[in-house]
CSV table of C-alpha atoms and ligand atoms in Angstrom, one decimal:
chain,number,residue,atom,x,y,z
I,1,UNK,CA,65.4,6.6,-65.1
I,2,UNK,CA,65.6,3.6,-62.9
I,3,UNK,CA,63.6,4.4,-59.7
I,4,UNK,CA,66.4,3.7,-57.2
I,5,UNK,CA,68.7,6.1,-59.2
I,6,UNK,CA,65.9,8.7,-59.5
I,7,UNK,CA,65.4,8.7,-55.7
I,8,UNK,CA,69.0,9.0,-54.9
I,9,UNK,CA,70.0,11.5,-57.5
I,10,UNK,CA,67.2,14.1,-56.9
I,11,UNK,CA,68.8,17.1,-55.2
I,12,UNK,CA,67.4,20.4,-54.0
I,13,UNK,CA,68.3,22.8,-56.7
I,14,UNK,CA,69.0,26.5,-55.8
I,15,UNK,CA,70.4,27.8,-59.2
I,16,UNK,CA,68.4,27.6,-62.4
I,17,UNK,CA,68.9,28.7,-66.1
I,18,UNK,CA,66.2,30.8,-67.7
I,19,UNK,CA,65.1,28.0,-70.0
I,20,UNK,CA,61.3,27.9,-69.6
I,21,UNK,CA,59.5,24.7,-68.4
I,22,UNK,CA,57.2,23.6,-71.2
I,23,UNK,CA,53.5,23.2,-70.8
I,24,UNK,CA,53.9,19.4,-71.5
I,25,UNK,CA,56.5,19.2,-68.7
I,26,UNK,CA,54.2,21.1,-66.3
I,27,UNK,CA,51.3,18.8,-67.1
I,28,UNK,CA,53.5,15.7,-66.5
I,29,UNK,CA,54.7,17.1,-63.2
I,30,UNK,CA,51.2,18.0,-61.8
I,31,UNK,CA,49.8,14.7,-63.1
I,32,UNK,CA,52.5,12.8,-61.1
I,33,UNK,CA,51.4,14.9,-58.1
I,34,UNK,CA,47.8,14.1,-58.6
I,35,UNK,CA,48.6,10.4,-58.4
I,36,UNK,CA,49.9,10.8,-54.8
I,37,UNK,CA,48.0,8.9,-52.1
I,38,UNK,CA,45.5,10.9,-50.0
I,39,UNK,CA,43.1,10.1,-47.2
I,40,UNK,CA,39.8,8.7,-48.7
I,41,UNK,CA,41.4,9.6,-52.1
I,42,UNK,CA,40.1,13.1,-51.6
I,43,UNK,CA,43.1,14.5,-53.5
I,44,UNK,CA,42.9,17.8,-51.5
I,45,UNK,CA,45.6,19.6,-53.4
I,46,UNK,CA,45.5,22.3,-56.1
I,47,UNK,CA,48.4,24.0,-57.9
I,48,UNK,CA,49.3,27.6,-58.9
I,49,UNK,CA,51.8,27.8,-61.7
I,50,UNK,CA,53.7,31.0,-61.1
I,51,UNK,CA,55.8,32.4,-64.1
I,52,UNK,CA,55.1,36.1,-63.9
I,53,UNK,CA,58.2,38.1,-62.8
I,54,UNK,CA,56.2,40.3,-60.4
I,55,UNK,CA,54.7,37.3,-58.6
I,56,UNK,CA,58.0,35.6,-58.3
I,57,UNK,CA,59.4,38.9,-56.9
I,58,UNK,CA,56.5,38.9,-54.4
I,59,UNK,CA,57.5,35.3,-53.2
I,60,UNK,CA,61.1,36.5,-52.9
I,61,UNK,CA,59.9,39.4,-50.8
I,62,UNK,CA,58.0,37.0,-48.5
I,63,UNK,CA,61.2,35.0,-48.2
I,64,UNK,CA,63.1,38.2,-47.2
I,65,UNK,CA,60.5,39.0,-44.6
I,66,UNK,CA,60.7,35.5,-43.2
I,67,UNK,CA,64.5,35.8,-43.0
I,68,UNK,CA,64.1,39.2,-41.2
I,69,UNK,CA,61.6,37.5,-38.8
I,70,UNK,CA,64.3,34.9,-37.9
I,71,UNK,CA,66.8,37.8,-37.2
I,72,UNK,CA,64.3,39.8,-35.2
I,73,UNK,CA,63.7,36.7,-33.0
I,74,UNK,CA,67.4,36.0,-32.5
I,75,UNK,CA,67.2,32.9,-34.7
I,76,UNK,CA,70.3,31.2,-36.1
I,77,UNK,CA,72.7,33.7,-37.7
I,78,UNK,CA,73.4,31.5,-40.7
I,79,UNK,CA,69.9,32.1,-41.9
I,80,UNK,CA,70.9,35.7,-42.8
I,81,UNK,CA,73.3,34.4,-45.4
I,82,UNK,CA,70.6,32.5,-47.2
I,83,UNK,CA,70.2,34.3,-50.6
I,84,UNK,CA,66.9,34.5,-52.3
I,85,UNK,CA,67.8,35.5,-55.9
I,86,UNK,CA,66.9,32.0,-57.3
I,87,UNK,CA,63.3,32.7,-56.5
I,88,UNK,CA,63.3,35.3,-59.4
I,89,UNK,CA,65.6,33.5,-61.7
I,90,UNK,CA,63.9,30.1,-61.7
I,91,UNK,CA,61.4,29.9,-64.6
I,92,UNK,CA,58.5,28.2,-62.7
I,93,UNK,CA,57.2,28.1,-59.2
I,94,UNK,CA,54.4,25.6,-58.6
I,95,UNK,CA,52.7,26.5,-55.4
I,96,UNK,CA,50.8,23.6,-53.9
I,97,UNK,CA,47.8,24.3,-51.7
I,98,UNK,CA,45.7,21.8,-49.7
I,99,UNK,CA,42.3,21.9,-48.2
I,100,UNK,CA,42.3,20.8,-44.5
I,101,UNK,CA,38.6,20.0,-44.8
I,102,UNK,CA,39.5,17.2,-47.2
I,103,UNK,CA,41.9,15.3,-45.0
I,104,UNK,CA,39.9,12.2,-44.5
I,105,UNK,CA,38.5,11.1,-41.1
I,106,UNK,CA,41.6,11.9,-39.1
I,107,UNK,CA,40.0,15.0,-37.5
I,108,UNK,CA,37.8,12.6,-35.5
I,109,UNK,CA,40.8,10.9,-33.8
I,110,UNK,CA,43.5,13.4,-33.3
I,111,UNK,CA,45.0,13.3,-36.8
I,112,UNK,CA,44.2,16.7,-38.3
I,113,UNK,CA,47.0,16.9,-40.9
I,114,UNK,CA,45.8,14.4,-43.5
I,115,UNK,CA,45.4,17.0,-46.3
I,116,UNK,CA,48.9,18.4,-45.6
I,117,UNK,CA,50.4,14.9,-45.5
I,118,UNK,CA,48.7,14.2,-48.9
I,119,UNK,CA,50.0,17.5,-50.3
I,120,UNK,CA,53.5,16.5,-49.1
I,121,UNK,CA,53.3,13.2,-50.9
I,122,UNK,CA,52.1,15.1,-54.0
I,123,UNK,CA,55.1,17.4,-53.9
I,124,UNK,CA,57.5,14.5,-53.6
I,125,UNK,CA,55.9,12.9,-56.6
I,126,UNK,CA,56.2,16.1,-58.5
I,127,UNK,CA,59.9,16.5,-57.6
I,128,UNK,CA,60.7,12.9,-58.7
I,129,UNK,CA,58.9,13.5,-62.0
I,130,UNK,CA,60.8,16.7,-62.5
I,131,UNK,CA,64.1,14.8,-61.9
I,132,UNK,CA,63.0,12.2,-64.4
I,133,UNK,CA,62.4,15.0,-67.0
I,134,UNK,CA,65.9,16.3,-66.3
I,135,UNK,CA,64.7,19.3,-64.3
I,136,UNK,CA,65.9,20.6,-61.0
I,137,UNK,CA,63.4,21.4,-58.2
I,138,UNK,CA,63.3,22.9,-54.7
I,139,UNK,CA,60.6,22.5,-52.0
I,140,UNK,CA,60.6,26.1,-50.6
I,141,UNK,CA,58.9,27.0,-47.4
I,142,UNK,CA,60.9,30.0,-46.1
I,143,UNK,CA,57.9,32.3,-45.9
I,144,UNK,CA,54.9,33.1,-43.7
I,145,UNK,CA,52.1,31.2,-45.5
I,146,UNK,CA,49.7,34.1,-44.8
I,147,UNK,CA,51.8,36.4,-46.9
I,148,UNK,CA,51.8,33.9,-49.8
I,149,UNK,CA,48.0,33.5,-49.5
I,150,UNK,CA,47.5,37.3,-49.8
I,151,UNK,CA,50.0,37.5,-52.7
I,152,UNK,CA,48.4,34.7,-54.7
I,153,UNK,CA,44.7,35.3,-53.7
I,154,UNK,CA,44.5,31.9,-52.0
I,155,UNK,CA,41.3,31.5,-50.0
I,156,UNK,CA,41.8,31.7,-46.2
I,157,UNK,CA,40.6,28.2,-45.5
I,158,UNK,CA,43.3,26.6,-47.6
I,159,UNK,CA,46.9,25.9,-46.5
I,160,UNK,CA,50.1,26.4,-48.4
I,161,UNK,CA,52.1,23.1,-48.5
I,162,UNK,CA,55.0,24.6,-50.4
I,163,UNK,CA,56.3,26.6,-53.3
I,164,UNK,CA,58.1,24.1,-55.6
I,165,UNK,CA,60.7,25.7,-57.8
I,166,UNK,CA,61.3,24.0,-61.1
I,167,UNK,CA,63.7,24.6,-63.9
I,168,UNK,CA,66.9,23.5,-65.7
I,169,UNK,CA,69.7,23.3,-63.1
I,170,UNK,CA,72.4,25.9,-63.7
I,171,UNK,CA,75.0,23.5,-62.3
I,172,UNK,CA,75.4,20.4,-60.1
I,173,UNK,CA,73.8,20.7,-56.6
I,174,UNK,CA,75.5,19.6,-53.4
I,175,UNK,CA,74.5,16.2,-52.2
I,176,UNK,CA,73.9,16.3,-48.5
I,177,UNK,CA,74.7,12.9,-47.0
I,178,UNK,CA,72.1,10.7,-45.4
I,179,UNK,CA,72.3,9.1,-42.0
I,180,UNK,CA,72.0,5.3,-41.7
I,181,UNK,CA,68.3,4.5,-41.3
I,182,UNK,CA,67.3,3.8,-37.7
I,183,UNK,CA,64.9,0.9,-37.6
I,184,UNK,CA,63.5,-0.2,-34.3
I,185,UNK,CA,62.4,-3.8,-33.7
I,186,UNK,CA,58.7,-4.0,-32.6
I,187,UNK,CA,59.0,-1.1,-30.1
I,188,UNK,CA,60.8,2.2,-30.1
I,189,UNK,CA,64.0,1.8,-28.2
I,190,UNK,CA,66.3,4.6,-27.0
K,1,LIG,C1,59.1,20.6,-46.0
K,1,LIG,C2,60.4,21.0,-46.6
K,1,LIG,C3,60.7,22.4,-46.6
K,1,LIG,C4,61.9,22.8,-47.1
K,1,LIG,N1,62.1,24.2,-47.2
K,1,LIG,C5,63.2,24.7,-47.8
K,1,LIG,C6,63.4,26.1,-47.9
K,1,LIG,O1,62.6,26.9,-47.6
K,1,LIG,N2,64.6,26.5,-48.5
K,1,LIG,C7,65.5,25.6,-49.0
K,1,LIG,O2,66.5,26.0,-49.5
K,1,LIG,N3,65.3,24.2,-48.9
K,1,LIG,C8,64.2,23.8,-48.3
K,1,LIG,N4,64.0,22.4,-48.2
K,1,LIG,C9,65.0,21.5,-48.8
K,1,LIG,C10,65.9,20.8,-47.8
K,1,LIG,O3,66.8,21.8,-47.3
K,1,LIG,C11,66.6,19.7,-48.5
K,1,LIG,O4,65.7,18.7,-48.9
K,1,LIG,C12,67.6,19.0,-47.6
K,1,LIG,O5,68.7,19.8,-47.2
K,1,LIG,C13,68.2,17.7,-48.2
K,1,LIG,O6,68.8,18.1,-49.5
K,1,LIG,P1,68.4,17.3,-50.8
K,1,LIG,O7,66.9,17.7,-51.1
K,1,LIG,O8,69.3,17.9,-51.9
K,1,LIG,O9,68.5,15.9,-50.6
K,1,LIG,C14,62.8,21.9,-47.7
K,1,LIG,C15,62.5,20.6,-47.6
K,1,LIG,C16,61.3,20.1,-47.1
K,1,LIG,C17,61.0,18.6,-47.1
């Protein structure tokens, strides 16, 4: 797909069919992620491919707990209407973890998030590759990462950049509009 069209047609997908994502598609998606830029090219990310129903159910449970935490702390009421069923119906969840110790030199000069920034670029590459393959995707973070780490046996020193849902879209997704880009000239202006 032409790049401009690819970028503009990718949508967050929250309804999937049960068609599995093939091994070839998974490999193409994670390879695209691996080509993301990273500080010192340390490529601080790793992937966990979740297909087991009981693990997907655990991720959904973490989502439900996070939703409850929003309610308990008087967060926005609309969050309680956010359904989580798609976490179990989507065929694949690629959890992306990053190693904060592999974030380049930034820790020496007040930029400690290099690994997470790289993992974010990695996730965007993955989602664009999924789109190019005709798959829908969703970058999902509505959970306490510590709960996900326990569920997936992720070592304590790694961070969870996101759970990326992938699969065949069950229908068209809404296209939230974009604002006009705000570009300042030379200096930030109010
Ligand atoms: C870091 C990050 C975290 C996100 N977490 C969630 C999430 O937990 N649940 C969800 O439904 N969407 C999540 N999204 C998707 C956004 O809601 C979505 O990208 C935005 O509304 C724009 O829609 P679009 O992706 O279709 O253009 C997340 C996006 C990003 C970049």
